[in-house]
Amino acid sequence: MYEDKTLICKECGNEFVFTAGEQEFYAEKGFENEPQRCKACRDARKAAGRAPREMFETTCSQCGGVARVPASLRNKENILCSECFAKQKEAEA
């Protein structure tokens, strides 16, 4: 029923594809207008409206290195730095 459409982003002027799946989603949600911005411009626009997140430094419970977290935590068990977190995710996969 739906076919992919190529649209022009009103922000950056680049072409982007409005897929058949996205069109179906829009129809299900009752959206009548096609998107006017590409995904990168939509994401940038959303991010611009948010305040930067305050980050706190603590100690990684695995390697003892610096871990940056978005909240000051009382319970500092199982806090991992980004490297140890990535290694743990790899091991679980």
Coordinates of C-alpha atoms in Angstrom, one line a residue:
M1 CA 0.0 0.0 0.0
Y2 CA 2.7 2.5 1.0
E3 CA 5.9 3.1 -1.0
D4 CA 9.1 4.8 0.0
K5 CA 9.2 8.5 -0.7
T6 CA 12.2 10.7 -1.1
L7 CA 11.7 14.1 0.7
I8 CA 13.9 17.2 1.1
C9 CA 14.8 18.3 4.6
K10 CA 13.8 21.9 5.2
E11 CA 16.6 22.4 7.7
C12 CA 19.7 21.1 5.8
G13 CA 18.3 20.6 2.2
N14 CA 19.5 17.0 2.0
E15 CA 17.3 14.2 0.6
F16 CA 15.9 11.6 3.0
V17 CA 13.7 8.6 2.6
F18 CA 10.3 8.5 4.2
T19 CA 9.9 4.7 4.3
A20 CA 6.7 2.8 3.8
G21 CA 7.0 1.6 7.4
E22 CA 7.2 5.2 8.7
Q23 CA 4.3 6.2 6.5
E24 CA 2.2 3.3 8.0
F25 CA 3.2 4.4 11.5
Y26 CA 2.2 8.0 10.8
A27 CA -1.1 6.8 9.5
E28 CA -1.7 4.7 12.6
K29 CA -1.0 7.6 14.8
G30 CA -3.3 9.9 12.8
F31 CA -0.5 12.2 11.7
E32 CA -1.5 14.0 8.5
N33 CA 1.7 15.8 7.6
E34 CA 4.9 14.2 6.2
P35 CA 8.1 14.8 8.2
Q36 CA 9.9 18.0 7.1
R37 CA 13.3 17.2 8.6
C38 CA 15.7 14.3 8.2
K39 CA 16.5 12.2 11.2
A40 CA 19.8 14.0 11.9
C41 CA 18.1 17.4 12.0
R42 CA 15.1 16.1 14.1
D43 CA 17.6 14.6 16.6
A44 CA 19.6 17.9 16.7
R45 CA 16.5 19.9 17.2
K46 CA 15.3 17.7 20.1
A47 CA 18.8 17.8 21.7
A48 CA 18.9 21.6 21.5
G49 CA 15.9 21.9 23.7
R50 CA 17.4 19.9 26.6
A51 CA 19.6 21.2 29.3
P52 CA 23.0 19.5 29.4
R53 CA 23.1 16.7 31.9
E54 CA 25.2 17.3 35.0
M55 CA 27.7 14.4 35.5
F56 CA 29.4 13.3 38.7
E57 CA 32.7 11.4 39.0
T58 CA 33.1 8.4 41.2
T59 CA 35.3 5.3 41.3
C60 CA 34.7 2.2 39.1
S61 CA 33.9 -0.7 41.3
Q62 CA 35.7 -3.1 38.9
C63 CA 39.0 -1.4 37.8
G64 CA 39.2 1.5 40.2
G65 CA 39.3 4.1 37.4
V66 CA 37.1 7.2 37.0
A67 CA 33.4 6.5 36.3
R68 CA 31.1 9.4 35.2
V69 CA 27.5 9.0 36.2
P70 CA 24.4 11.2 35.8
A71 CA 23.5 11.2 39.5
S72 CA 25.3 11.6 42.8
L73 CA 24.9 8.1 44.3
R74 CA 24.9 7.1 47.9
N75 CA 25.3 3.4 47.1
K76 CA 28.5 3.2 45.1
E77 CA 28.5 -0.6 44.6
N78 CA 28.4 -1.9 41.0
I79 CA 29.3 1.5 39.4
L80 CA 31.3 0.8 36.2
C81 CA 33.4 3.1 34.1
S82 CA 32.4 3.1 30.4
E83 CA 35.2 0.7 29.5
C84 CA 34.2 -1.9 32.1
F85 CA 30.6 -1.4 31.2
A86 CA 31.4 -2.2 27.5
K87 CA 33.4 -5.3 28.5
Q88 CA 30.5 -6.5 30.7
K89 CA 28.0 -6.0 27.8
E90 CA 30.3 -7.9 25.4
A91 CA 30.6 -10.8 27.9
E92 CA 26.8 -11.0 28.2
A93 CA 26.3 -11.1 24.5

